[in-house]
mmCIF file with all atom_site columns, C-alpha atoms in Angstrom:
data_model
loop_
_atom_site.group_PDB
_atom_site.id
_atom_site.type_symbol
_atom_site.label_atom_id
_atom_site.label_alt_id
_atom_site.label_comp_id
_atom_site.label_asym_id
_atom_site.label_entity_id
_atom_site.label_seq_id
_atom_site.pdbx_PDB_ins_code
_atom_site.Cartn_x
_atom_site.Cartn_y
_atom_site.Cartn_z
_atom_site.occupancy
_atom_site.B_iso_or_equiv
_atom_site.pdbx_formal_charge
_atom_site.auth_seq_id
_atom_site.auth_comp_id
_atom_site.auth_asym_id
_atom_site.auth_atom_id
_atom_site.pdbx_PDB_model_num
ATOM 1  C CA . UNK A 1 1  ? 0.000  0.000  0.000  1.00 0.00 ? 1  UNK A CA 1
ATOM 2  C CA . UNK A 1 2  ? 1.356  3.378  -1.171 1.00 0.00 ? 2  UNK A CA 1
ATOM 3  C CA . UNK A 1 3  ? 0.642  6.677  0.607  1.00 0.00 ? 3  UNK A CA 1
ATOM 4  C CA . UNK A 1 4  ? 0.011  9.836  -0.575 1.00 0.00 ? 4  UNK A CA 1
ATOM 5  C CA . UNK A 1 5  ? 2.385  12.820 0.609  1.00 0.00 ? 5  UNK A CA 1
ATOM 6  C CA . UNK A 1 6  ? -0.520 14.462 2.698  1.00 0.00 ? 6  UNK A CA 1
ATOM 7  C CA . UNK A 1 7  ? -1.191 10.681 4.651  1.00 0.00 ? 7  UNK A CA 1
ATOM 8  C CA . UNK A 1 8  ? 2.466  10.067 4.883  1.00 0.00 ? 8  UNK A CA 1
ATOM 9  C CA . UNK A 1 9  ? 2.933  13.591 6.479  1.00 0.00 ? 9  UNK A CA 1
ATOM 10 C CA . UNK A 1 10 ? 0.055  12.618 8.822  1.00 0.00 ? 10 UNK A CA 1
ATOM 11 C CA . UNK A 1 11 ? 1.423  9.393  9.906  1.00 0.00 ? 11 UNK A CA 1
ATOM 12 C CA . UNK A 1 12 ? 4.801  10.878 10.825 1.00 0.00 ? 12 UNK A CA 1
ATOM 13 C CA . UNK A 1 13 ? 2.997  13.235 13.040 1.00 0.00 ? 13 UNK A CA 1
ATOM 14 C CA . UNK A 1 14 ? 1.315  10.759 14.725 1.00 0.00 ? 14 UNK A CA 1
ATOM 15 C CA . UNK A 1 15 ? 3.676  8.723  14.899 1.00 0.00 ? 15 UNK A CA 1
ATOM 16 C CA . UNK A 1 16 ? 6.138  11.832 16.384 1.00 0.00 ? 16 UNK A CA 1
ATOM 17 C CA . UNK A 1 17 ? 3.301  12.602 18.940 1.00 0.00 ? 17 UNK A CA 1
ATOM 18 C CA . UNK A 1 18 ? 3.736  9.421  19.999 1.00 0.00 ? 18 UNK A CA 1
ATOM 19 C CA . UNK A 1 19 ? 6.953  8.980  20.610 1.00 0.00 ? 19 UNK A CA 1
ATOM 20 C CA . UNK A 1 20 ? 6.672  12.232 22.390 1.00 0.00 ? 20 UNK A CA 1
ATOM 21 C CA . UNK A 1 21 ? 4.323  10.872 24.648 1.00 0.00 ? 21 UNK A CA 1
ATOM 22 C CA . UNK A 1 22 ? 6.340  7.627  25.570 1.00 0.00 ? 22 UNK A CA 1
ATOM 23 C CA . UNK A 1 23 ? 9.160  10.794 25.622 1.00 0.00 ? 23 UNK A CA 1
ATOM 24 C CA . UNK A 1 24 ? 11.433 9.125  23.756 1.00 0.00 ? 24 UNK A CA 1
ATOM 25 C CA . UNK A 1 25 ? 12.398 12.561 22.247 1.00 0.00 ? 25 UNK A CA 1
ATOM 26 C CA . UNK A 1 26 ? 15.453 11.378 20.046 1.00 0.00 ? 26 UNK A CA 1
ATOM 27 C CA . UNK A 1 27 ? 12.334 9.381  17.793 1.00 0.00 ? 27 UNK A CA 1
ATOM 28 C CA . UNK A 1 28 ? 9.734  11.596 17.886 1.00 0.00 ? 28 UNK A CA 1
ATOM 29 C CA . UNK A 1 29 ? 12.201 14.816 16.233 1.00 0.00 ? 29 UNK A CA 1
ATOM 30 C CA . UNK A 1 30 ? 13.250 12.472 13.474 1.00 0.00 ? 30 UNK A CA 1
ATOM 31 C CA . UNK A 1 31 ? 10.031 12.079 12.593 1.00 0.00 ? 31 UNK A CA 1
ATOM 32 C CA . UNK A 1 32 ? 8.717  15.056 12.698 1.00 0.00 ? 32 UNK A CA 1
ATOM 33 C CA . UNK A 1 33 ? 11.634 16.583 10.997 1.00 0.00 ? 33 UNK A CA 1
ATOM 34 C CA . UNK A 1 34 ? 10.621 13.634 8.204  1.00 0.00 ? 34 UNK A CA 1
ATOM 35 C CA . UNK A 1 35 ? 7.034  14.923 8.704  1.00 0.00 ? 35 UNK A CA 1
ATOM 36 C CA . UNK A 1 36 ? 8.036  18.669 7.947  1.00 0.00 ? 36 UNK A CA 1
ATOM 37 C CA . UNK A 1 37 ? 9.846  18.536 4.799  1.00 0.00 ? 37 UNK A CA 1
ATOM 38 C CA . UNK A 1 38 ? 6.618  17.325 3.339  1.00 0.00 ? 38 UNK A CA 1
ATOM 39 C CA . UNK A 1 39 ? 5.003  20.008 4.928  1.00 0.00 ? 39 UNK A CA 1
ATOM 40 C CA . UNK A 1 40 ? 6.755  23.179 5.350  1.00 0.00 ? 40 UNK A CA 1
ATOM 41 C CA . UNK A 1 41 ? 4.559  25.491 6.920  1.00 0.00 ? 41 UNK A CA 1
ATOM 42 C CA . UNK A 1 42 ? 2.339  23.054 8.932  1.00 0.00 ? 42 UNK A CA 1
ATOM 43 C CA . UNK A 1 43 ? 2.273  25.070 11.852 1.00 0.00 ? 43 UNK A CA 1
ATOM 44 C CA . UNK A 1 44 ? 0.925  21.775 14.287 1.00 0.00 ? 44 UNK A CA 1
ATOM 45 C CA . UNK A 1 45 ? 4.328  19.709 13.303 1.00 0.00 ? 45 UNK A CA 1
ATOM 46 C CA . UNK A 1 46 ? 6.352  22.909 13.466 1.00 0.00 ? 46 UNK A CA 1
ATOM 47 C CA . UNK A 1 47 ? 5.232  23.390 17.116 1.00 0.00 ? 47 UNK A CA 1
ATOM 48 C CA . UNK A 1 48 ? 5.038  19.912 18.428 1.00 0.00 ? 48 UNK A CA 1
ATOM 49 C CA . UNK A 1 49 ? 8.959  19.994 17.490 1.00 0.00 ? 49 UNK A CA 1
ATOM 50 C CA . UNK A 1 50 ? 9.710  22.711 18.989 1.00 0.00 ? 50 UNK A CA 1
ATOM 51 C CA . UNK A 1 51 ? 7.963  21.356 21.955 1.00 0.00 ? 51 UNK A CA 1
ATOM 52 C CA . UNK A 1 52 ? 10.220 17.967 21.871 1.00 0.00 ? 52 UNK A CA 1
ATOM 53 C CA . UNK A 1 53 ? 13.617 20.096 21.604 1.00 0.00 ? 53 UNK A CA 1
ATOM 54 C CA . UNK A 1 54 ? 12.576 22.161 24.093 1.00 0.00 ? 54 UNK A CA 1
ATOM 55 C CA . UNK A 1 55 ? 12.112 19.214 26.366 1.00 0.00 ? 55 UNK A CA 1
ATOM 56 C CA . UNK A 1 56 ? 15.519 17.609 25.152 1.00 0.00 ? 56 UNK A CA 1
ATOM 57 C CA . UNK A 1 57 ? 16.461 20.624 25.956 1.00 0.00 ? 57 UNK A CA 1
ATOM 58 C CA . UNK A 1 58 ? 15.246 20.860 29.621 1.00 0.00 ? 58 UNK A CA 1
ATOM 59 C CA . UNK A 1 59 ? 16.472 17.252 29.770 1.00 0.00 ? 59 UNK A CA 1
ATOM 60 C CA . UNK A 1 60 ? 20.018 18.208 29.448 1.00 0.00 ? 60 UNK A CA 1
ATOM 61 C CA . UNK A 1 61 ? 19.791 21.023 31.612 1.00 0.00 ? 61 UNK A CA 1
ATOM 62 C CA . UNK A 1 62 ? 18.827 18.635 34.410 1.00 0.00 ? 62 UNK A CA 1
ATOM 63 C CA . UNK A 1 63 ? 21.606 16.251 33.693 1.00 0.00 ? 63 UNK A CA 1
ATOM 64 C CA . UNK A 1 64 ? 24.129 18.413 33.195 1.00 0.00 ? 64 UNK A CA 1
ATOM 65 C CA . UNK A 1 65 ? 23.001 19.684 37.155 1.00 0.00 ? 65 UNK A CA 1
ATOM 66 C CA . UNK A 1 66 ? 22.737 16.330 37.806 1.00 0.00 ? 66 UNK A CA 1
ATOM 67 C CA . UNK A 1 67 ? 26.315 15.338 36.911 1.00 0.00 ? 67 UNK A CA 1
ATOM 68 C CA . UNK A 1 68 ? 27.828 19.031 37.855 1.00 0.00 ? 68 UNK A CA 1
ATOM 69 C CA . UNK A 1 69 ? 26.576 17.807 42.234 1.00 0.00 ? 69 UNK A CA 1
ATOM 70 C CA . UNK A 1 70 ? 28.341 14.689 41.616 1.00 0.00 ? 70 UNK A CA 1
ATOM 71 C CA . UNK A 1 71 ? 31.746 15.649 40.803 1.00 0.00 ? 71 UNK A CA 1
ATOM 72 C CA . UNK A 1 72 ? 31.919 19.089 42.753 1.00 0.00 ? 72 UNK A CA 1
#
């Protein structure tokens, strides 16, 4: 079964919202980046990725804390 662009665009999402939810963040921005350069100015994937680097983001602010107690 082939997909058209706009249901392959659509499946990326989901499946990037997904992966977002089970926060494995790494996943979820490869596919949205996938989903995005099928659609460029879909402002929904555009912001759902900037939500996930944000959280990466966050994530390795935390660690970086994290490791910064240990070794002080």
């Amino acid at each position: 079964m082939e997909l058209n662009d706009a249901d392959r665009t659509k499946a990326l999402y989901r499946r990037g919202l997904a992966y977002g939810l089970l926060k494995e963040d790494d996943a979820a921005e490869n596919a949205l980046i996938e989903a995005l350069t099928h659609a460029k100015d879909d402002k929904a994937i555009a912001g759902e990725l900037e939500k996930v680097r944000n959280r990466k983001k966050e994530k390795r602010a935390k660690e970086k804390a994290a490791f910064k107690k240990m070794f002080a």
